[in-house]
Amino acid sequence: MMAASVDMRAQRGDKQPLTLWLIAVLVSVLILGPVLVLLRTSVSPAGSMPFDGWHVTLEHYTSIFTRAENLRLAANTMLYALGSVSIGVAIATGIAWATERTDMPGRMVARVMMFSWMAVPPLVMGFGWILLINPGNGALNALAKSIFGLNDPLFTIYSLWSLIAITALAVVPTAFVMVSGLMRNMDPQLEQAATVHGASGAVIARRITLPLVAPGVLSVAIFMFMAVVQAFDLPLIIGLTARIPVLSTRIYLLSSPDAGIPNYGLSSAFGVVLLAVAALLMWGYFRATRLSERFRVVTGRGFRPRRIALGGWRWPVFAAVSFYFLLMVLPLAMLFWASLLPSYRLPSLDALGSANFASYARVLGQGTVQRAIVNTILLVLVSASIVMALSSLIAWFSVRGRSVLGRFVDVLSFAPTAVPPIVMVMAILLLYLQSPLYGTLWILILGHVTIYIAFGTRTMGGALMQIHKELADAAAISGAGWFTSLRCITLPLMWPHILNGWLWVVAHSARDLTIPLVLMTTGNLVVATALWQMWDFPDLPGASAVAMLLVAGLLVLVVPLQIYAARRGDRGQ
Amino acid sequence: MAEPVLTIASLTKVFPAIGPASQPALNGVSFDVAQGEFFTLLGPSGCGKTTTLQCIAGLEVPSAGKITMGGQTVFSSEHHLMVPANKRDLGMVFQSYAIWPHMTVFENVAFPLIHGPRKVARSEIEPRVREALARVKLDHLADRPAPLLSGGQQQRVALARALVHTPRLLLLDEPLSNLDAKLRDLMRSELRALVKSLGITTMFVTHDQVEAMSMSDRVALMRDGRIVQIGAPRDIYLKPTSAFTANFMGHSNMVPGKVRSTGVVETALGVLQVDDATQPAGATVFVIVRPQSAVIHRGNADDILNRCSARITDLNFIGDQIEVDAQCGSLHLRLVVDSYGDLRLGEQVVVELLRDRLVLVPHDGSVG
């Protein structure tokens, strides 16, 4: 029996330390490498390439903080993020209340649509809105002209306010997912207590429900603010034409200018500033979530939230929620229309006659599109699989193990949340520009693994924490080693979460434009970048067809799972 | 006593400090458990009983000390030796039961036979699982998915799983605390009968003194990471050696006093004669008066030893007995009489303290 004992220094289990060390090195290279290069480049003289010489200068930072135009840039960014987040989170909270706490008809469909919306790239939304309300021939503008007899266009896409409004609509689904979780987990007894003491439905919503979810909603708002400050696609396609640069697009233009040579030094310095802003917001987010912890209303007991009967308000509430979905579907419908015609015409019965699917056949026959599709499939499958494998292991080590190294890896893997994708991809570009990786699909995979690993470890960490520690302890007592325990107990229990996370990464990796655009070469075109190029060319019917194909592909993947999850959730877990 | 099947020697556990001072969770805990014994760790929450159990299980690494099981050292800080939990050949019922929700009842119970250190031939698994389930009267539920079980059934599955591979030691971590009162009473006797019939040595952890006393062969009472007293339930209840033990094991009236000479104590109730001679003359002590160690007399009782006159201030009829509150001078005593007593509120009585039932413990300032 003595042979079974092992040295205490190795007691944390057979191969664990080695695996953990490997992961630590890998994650450090992935995340710290680019950030260090970014910092180095931001203090390099203008015109020099990364790794050229040792000269250090603060000229870029001086220029950032002294030039007046940068004040406007900051104000734009601020107004843009604040405006779209306030509107978006307010709409999301309203809809979440309607679907989770009331008996509004069609609430399950609403929920599935919200959760499935991650299948729609912001890029595609933006293109749709450009077709709808551009001042020249926007469909809605044309409609308004014919109805009200106006001479000037009613809307214009190219303004800060349009950018804010469209981003707000795009913010809603993500904010909804987070806020509805808060509403769903609230103990209905708190509301029942108010009913017993004589409060009406409206009073309960105003005095009980809203104050209870307020701290949670605030932390959601900060999180979304962080996301919008980092957002790149919508400011790129709408803001640049409108000449409203924000921080993220400025960084892009400096490193990939239309004319002239890239100014990597200044771009990196801007990147460092944006990184600092994001880190500050992150700190605020953690403070706010700590506050909401104190208000915690999640009791963990199994209960079915009691729904408020809307009575006569059922249909008005339903109409309001439906209006939001109309706004979401409109740009997609517009793109679909554009994809059916050989050359763009305003929607009319007359034009419907010449509608066909020729554009689809045309784009699918193009070699570049075919390559882009193959590349995209490879990119999303490989990225999502690597992310979920890595983050499951990291979460397992940090939640279950108690080593300092495990915690270090955990914190490090969360860091990319504070690094805006546009900054991260800049840094990756700088680090790998002269390596053989540059220009291949692998650098895109590397980029997506780096930026989505934070999501993966958070999701897996949360899932793992829900799995009672004693379940794994029971396996150990029964005689199972750490690997058997992981294989037979922990992984089967985490499987639904892993699948869900995998799907999330697949959807986001497929719709992302930031990483592929900055690292784009002829060799690593993906669907998002192909779409961007066709739009820019311009090949409107072709771009619309590719956009519809991308959305359709993602919906096929995402919707069935969301329906299944919603059904299961409605049955009361 | 035969060769102990489990020996704990000077076990110490210090958790990494979170606050300024880090008080050890375990501070030199030592005890032996004999083959077949039902041994209980009892104490208030935070006393270190669960930490001790986790150290025995191998789920927690002690800071110092030595653990021996049936002659094999499974932990020794001196020799840098730590046998991991999965090689210790144990069975354990967890507080949450830890029934794996993605498996059936059968798969849960079969797990130790398939993945444990002493693997069993394939053909033997089925009969042994059936036998274990029959033992806890669940053989009809073998194919049921684990989430579709009631709390009491889950507890039985956990027990079957812990016993299926006949481990050398069964560990029970507050297994009854999640059951409702009636089921708890039933399981108390059933659990003890089951492990006794199998002759398996059992370590039981609880904060409930009734569970501890009714189930155990021996009880170790813990406080602040130390063992306060070890003994048979009857000894611990009737012969507490500290104010803490007296208070934790059911209700006690604590009468402060000073030992004048052996068997004679000066108190606020007057001079008391006691049989307990454990405390030296001159010591400040508490005289422990259990509610059952006094008799209430009505009318004249001058010839009685250890008497004091008292007034009934409260009567609390709780069915199987009546709780009586009596004011004796400046002291307040909680006593019990049987349900058929007819004492009245405000009545003047004489309380007699029975000298053979009074216990002296040191007045250590802490009342627990």
Short mmCIF file of N, CA, C and O in Angstrom, two decimals, chain B residues 239-306:
data_model
loop_
_atom_site.label_atom_id
_atom_site.label_comp_id
_atom_site.label_asym_id
_atom_site.label_seq_id
_atom_site.Cartn_x
_atom_site.Cartn_y
_atom_site.Cartn_z
N LYS B 239 -21.19 14.16 32.50
CA LYS B 239 -19.94 14.56 33.17
C LYS B 239 -19.15 15.53 32.31
O LYS B 239 -18.02 15.24 31.90
N PRO B 240 -19.71 16.70 32.00
CA PRO B 240 -18.95 17.67 31.21
C PRO B 240 -17.74 18.15 32.00
O PRO B 240 -17.81 18.23 33.22
N THR B 241 -16.66 18.41 31.29
CA THR B 241 -15.47 18.88 31.98
C THR B 241 -15.25 20.37 31.76
O THR B 241 -14.27 20.93 32.23
N SER B 242 -16.15 21.01 31.02
CA SER B 242 -15.99 22.45 30.83
C SER B 242 -17.37 23.09 30.70
O SER B 242 -18.35 22.41 30.40
N ALA B 243 -17.40 24.38 30.93
CA ALA B 243 -18.65 25.12 30.80
C ALA B 243 -19.17 25.01 29.38
O ALA B 243 -20.37 24.91 29.13
N PHE B 244 -18.24 25.01 28.39
CA PHE B 244 -18.65 24.93 26.99
C PHE B 244 -19.39 23.62 26.71
O PHE B 244 -20.46 23.60 26.11
N THR B 245 -18.81 22.51 27.17
CA THR B 245 -19.45 21.20 26.95
C THR B 245 -20.83 21.19 27.59
O THR B 245 -21.82 20.77 26.97
N ALA B 246 -20.90 21.66 28.84
CA ALA B 246 -22.17 21.64 29.55
C ALA B 246 -23.23 22.42 28.79
O ALA B 246 -24.37 21.99 28.67
N ASN B 247 -22.85 23.56 28.24
CA ASN B 247 -23.80 24.39 27.53
C ASN B 247 -24.16 23.83 26.17
O ASN B 247 -25.29 23.94 25.73
N PHE B 248 -23.17 23.26 25.47
CA PHE B 248 -23.43 22.78 24.12
C PHE B 248 -24.30 21.53 24.15
O PHE B 248 -25.15 21.34 23.29
N MET B 249 -24.07 20.67 25.16
CA MET B 249 -24.84 19.43 25.24
C MET B 249 -26.13 19.67 26.01
O MET B 249 -26.25 19.32 27.17
N GLY B 250 -27.10 20.29 25.40
CA GLY B 250 -28.38 20.51 26.05
C GLY B 250 -28.32 21.65 27.04
O GLY B 250 -27.25 22.25 27.26
N HIS B 251 -29.46 21.96 27.67
CA HIS B 251 -29.52 23.13 28.52
C HIS B 251 -28.86 22.88 29.88
O HIS B 251 -29.00 21.82 30.45
N SER B 252 -28.13 23.88 30.34
CA SER B 252 -27.53 23.80 31.67
C SER B 252 -27.74 25.12 32.39
O SER B 252 -27.61 26.18 31.78
N ASN B 253 -28.04 25.04 33.71
CA ASN B 253 -28.00 26.24 34.53
C ASN B 253 -26.60 26.33 35.10
O ASN B 253 -26.05 25.35 35.59
N MET B 254 -26.00 27.53 34.98
CA MET B 254 -24.62 27.69 35.43
C MET B 254 -24.64 28.55 36.69
O MET B 254 -24.96 29.73 36.63
N VAL B 255 -24.29 27.93 37.79
CA VAL B 255 -24.28 28.67 39.05
C VAL B 255 -22.83 28.92 39.45
O VAL B 255 -22.09 27.99 39.74
N PRO B 256 -22.38 30.19 39.41
CA PRO B 256 -21.00 30.47 39.78
C PRO B 256 -20.77 30.23 41.27
O PRO B 256 -21.67 30.43 42.08
N GLY B 257 -19.56 29.80 41.61
CA GLY B 257 -19.29 29.54 43.02
C GLY B 257 -17.81 29.36 43.29
O GLY B 257 -16.98 29.49 42.38
N LYS B 258 -17.49 29.06 44.55
CA LYS B 258 -16.10 28.88 44.93
C LYS B 258 -16.01 27.64 45.81
O LYS B 258 -16.83 27.45 46.73
N VAL B 259 -15.05 26.76 45.51
CA VAL B 259 -14.92 25.52 46.28
C VAL B 259 -14.30 25.86 47.64
O VAL B 259 -13.20 26.39 47.71
N ARG B 260 -15.06 25.54 48.71
CA ARG B 260 -14.53 25.81 50.06
C ARG B 260 -13.62 24.65 50.46
O ARG B 260 -12.48 24.85 50.85
N SER B 261 -14.13 23.46 50.39
CA SER B 261 -13.32 22.27 50.57
C SER B 261 -13.92 21.20 49.69
O SER B 261 -14.98 21.42 49.09
N THR B 262 -13.28 20.07 49.57
CA THR B 262 -13.77 19.04 48.67
C THR B 262 -15.23 18.72 48.95
O THR B 262 -15.60 18.37 50.06
N GLY B 263 -16.08 18.88 47.92
CA GLY B 263 -17.49 18.54 48.06
C GLY B 263 -18.35 19.65 48.62
O GLY B 263 -19.55 19.50 48.77
N VAL B 264 -17.76 20.81 48.92
CA VAL B 264 -18.53 21.91 49.48
C VAL B 264 -18.26 23.16 48.65
O VAL B 264 -17.11 23.58 48.50
N VAL B 265 -19.33 23.76 48.11
CA VAL B 265 -19.16 24.92 47.24
C VAL B 265 -20.04 26.07 47.74
O VAL B 265 -21.22 25.88 48.03
N GLU B 266 -19.44 27.27 47.81
CA GLU B 266 -20.22 28.46 48.19
C GLU B 266 -20.79 29.07 46.92
O GLU B 266 -20.06 29.34 45.96
N THR B 267 -22.11 29.30 46.92
CA THR B 267 -22.74 29.93 45.75
C THR B 267 -23.78 30.93 46.22
O THR B 267 -24.06 31.05 47.41
N ALA B 268 -24.36 31.62 45.25
CA ALA B 268 -25.42 32.57 45.56
C ALA B 268 -26.66 31.86 46.11
O ALA B 268 -27.53 32.48 46.71
N LEU B 269 -26.75 30.57 45.84
CA LEU B 269 -27.88 29.80 46.36
C LEU B 269 -27.59 29.28 47.77
O LEU B 269 -28.38 28.51 48.31
N GLY B 270 -26.46 29.64 48.32
CA GLY B 270 -26.04 29.12 49.62
C GLY B 270 -24.92 28.12 49.44
O GLY B 270 -24.37 27.98 48.34
N VAL B 271 -24.60 27.42 50.51
CA VAL B 271 -23.53 26.43 50.44
C VAL B 271 -24.10 25.12 49.93
O VAL B 271 -25.09 24.62 50.46
N LEU B 272 -23.49 24.59 48.84
CA LEU B 272 -24.02 23.37 48.23
C LEU B 272 -23.09 22.20 48.51
O LEU B 272 -21.86 22.35 48.48
N GLN B 273 -23.69 21.05 48.78
CA GLN B 273 -22.93 19.82 48.93
C GLN B 273 -22.95 19.12 47.57
O GLN B 273 -24.01 18.92 46.99
N VAL B 274 -21.77 18.74 47.08
CA VAL B 274 -21.73 18.02 45.80
C VAL B 274 -20.84 16.79 45.91
O VAL B 274 -19.88 16.78 46.68
N ASP B 275 -21.18 15.76 45.13
CA ASP B 275 -20.37 14.54 45.12
C ASP B 275 -19.11 14.73 44.28
O ASP B 275 -18.09 14.10 44.50
N ASP B 276 -19.21 15.61 43.25
CA ASP B 276 -18.10 15.83 42.32
C ASP B 276 -16.90 16.40 43.06
O ASP B 276 -16.98 17.47 43.66
N ALA B 277 -15.76 15.67 43.03
CA ALA B 277 -14.58 16.11 43.77
C ALA B 277 -13.45 16.47 42.82
O ALA B 277 -12.28 16.45 43.19
N THR B 278 -13.79 16.82 41.57
CA THR B 278 -12.72 17.06 40.60
C THR B 278 -12.03 18.40 40.79
O THR B 278 -10.91 18.59 40.33
N GLN B 279 -12.71 19.37 41.39
CA GLN B 279 -12.11 20.69 41.51
C GLN B 279 -11.48 20.89 42.89
O GLN B 279 -12.08 20.53 43.91
N PRO B 280 -10.27 21.48 42.93
CA PRO B 280 -9.56 21.65 44.21
C PRO B 280 -10.18 22.77 45.05
O PRO B 280 -10.88 23.63 44.53
N ALA B 281 -9.89 22.74 46.33
CA ALA B 281 -10.36 23.79 47.22
C ALA B 281 -9.81 25.13 46.76
O ALA B 281 -8.66 25.22 46.31
N GLY B 282 -10.63 26.17 46.83
CA GLY B 282 -10.19 27.51 46.44
C GLY B 282 -10.48 27.85 44.99
O GLY B 282 -10.39 29.02 44.61
N ALA B 283 -10.84 26.85 44.17
CA ALA B 283 -11.07 27.11 42.75
C ALA B 283 -12.39 27.84 42.54
O ALA B 283 -13.37 27.57 43.22
N THR B 284 -12.40 28.81 41.58
CA THR B 284 -13.69 29.39 41.17
C THR B 284 -14.27 28.47 40.11
O THR B 284 -13.58 28.06 39.18
N VAL B 285 -15.53 28.14 40.28
CA VAL B 285 -16.14 27.12 39.42
C VAL B 285 -17.53 27.54 38.98
O VAL B 285 -18.08 28.54 39.47
N PHE B 286 -18.08 26.77 38.04
CA PHE B 286 -19.51 26.79 37.79
C PHE B 286 -20.07 25.49 38.33
O PHE B 286 -19.48 24.43 38.11
N VAL B 287 -21.18 25.58 39.04
CA VAL B 287 -21.90 24.37 39.37
C VAL B 287 -22.92 24.17 38.25
O VAL B 287 -23.74 25.04 37.99
N ILE B 288 -22.80 23.04 37.55
CA ILE B 288 -23.71 22.77 36.43
C ILE B 288 -24.98 22.10 36.98
O ILE B 288 -24.90 21.02 37.57
N VAL B 289 -26.10 22.77 36.79
CA VAL B 289 -27.37 22.20 37.24
C VAL B 289 -28.20 21.89 36.01
O VAL B 289 -28.76 22.78 35.38
N ARG B 290 -28.25 20.61 35.62
CA ARG B 290 -29.11 20.20 34.51
C ARG B 290 -30.58 20.39 34.92
O ARG B 290 -30.91 20.25 36.11
N PRO B 291 -31.45 20.67 33.98
CA PRO B 291 -32.87 20.84 34.34
C PRO B 291 -33.43 19.61 35.07
O PRO B 291 -34.34 19.74 35.88
N GLN B 292 -32.82 18.44 34.78
CA GLN B 292 -33.32 17.22 35.41
C GLN B 292 -32.66 16.93 36.75
O GLN B 292 -32.95 15.91 37.37
N SER B 293 -31.73 17.78 37.20
CA SER B 293 -31.02 17.43 38.43
C SER B 293 -31.57 18.19 39.64
O SER B 293 -30.87 18.32 40.64
N ALA B 294 -32.77 18.67 39.52
CA ALA B 294 -33.40 19.34 40.67
C ALA B 294 -34.80 18.80 40.86
O ALA B 294 -35.43 18.32 39.91
N VAL B 295 -35.28 18.86 42.08
CA VAL B 295 -36.64 18.43 42.37
C VAL B 295 -37.38 19.61 42.98
O VAL B 295 -36.81 20.37 43.77
N ILE B 296 -38.64 19.81 42.57
CA ILE B 296 -39.41 20.93 43.11
C ILE B 296 -40.37 20.41 44.19
O ILE B 296 -41.12 19.46 43.96
N HIS B 297 -40.26 20.99 45.40
CA HIS B 297 -41.13 20.61 46.51
C HIS B 297 -42.10 21.74 46.80
O HIS B 297 -41.74 22.90 46.71
N ARG B 298 -43.33 21.35 47.16
CA ARG B 298 -44.29 22.35 47.60
C ARG B 298 -44.36 22.27 49.13
O ARG B 298 -44.17 21.22 49.72
N GLY B 299 -44.63 23.38 49.78
CA GLY B 299 -44.79 23.39 51.23
C GLY B 299 -43.45 23.28 51.94
O GLY B 299 -42.39 23.50 51.36
N ASN B 300 -43.49 22.87 53.22
CA ASN B 300 -42.31 22.87 54.07
C ASN B 300 -41.35 21.75 53.70
O ASN B 300 -41.75 20.62 53.49
N ALA B 301 -40.04 22.05 53.59
CA ALA B 301 -39.05 21.05 53.24
C ALA B 301 -37.74 21.38 53.93
O ALA B 301 -36.68 21.42 53.31
N ASP B 302 -37.80 21.63 55.26
CA ASP B 302 -36.62 22.10 55.98
C ASP B 302 -35.51 21.08 56.06
O ASP B 302 -34.34 21.43 56.16
N ASP B 303 -35.89 19.79 56.00
CA ASP B 303 -34.88 18.76 56.26
C ASP B 303 -34.10 18.39 55.00
O ASP B 303 -33.31 17.46 55.00
N ILE B 304 -34.31 19.11 53.94
CA ILE B 304 -33.67 18.73 52.67
C ILE B 304 -32.33 19.44 52.50
O ILE B 304 -32.18 20.61 52.85
N LEU B 305 -31.34 18.68 51.96
CA LEU B 305 -30.02 19.23 51.67
C LEU B 305 -30.10 20.07 50.38
O LEU B 305 -30.93 19.80 49.52
N ASN B 306 -29.19 21.06 50.21
CA ASN B 306 -29.10 21.84 48.96
C ASN B 306 -30.44 22.42 48.53
O ASN B 306 -30.87 22.24 47.40
#
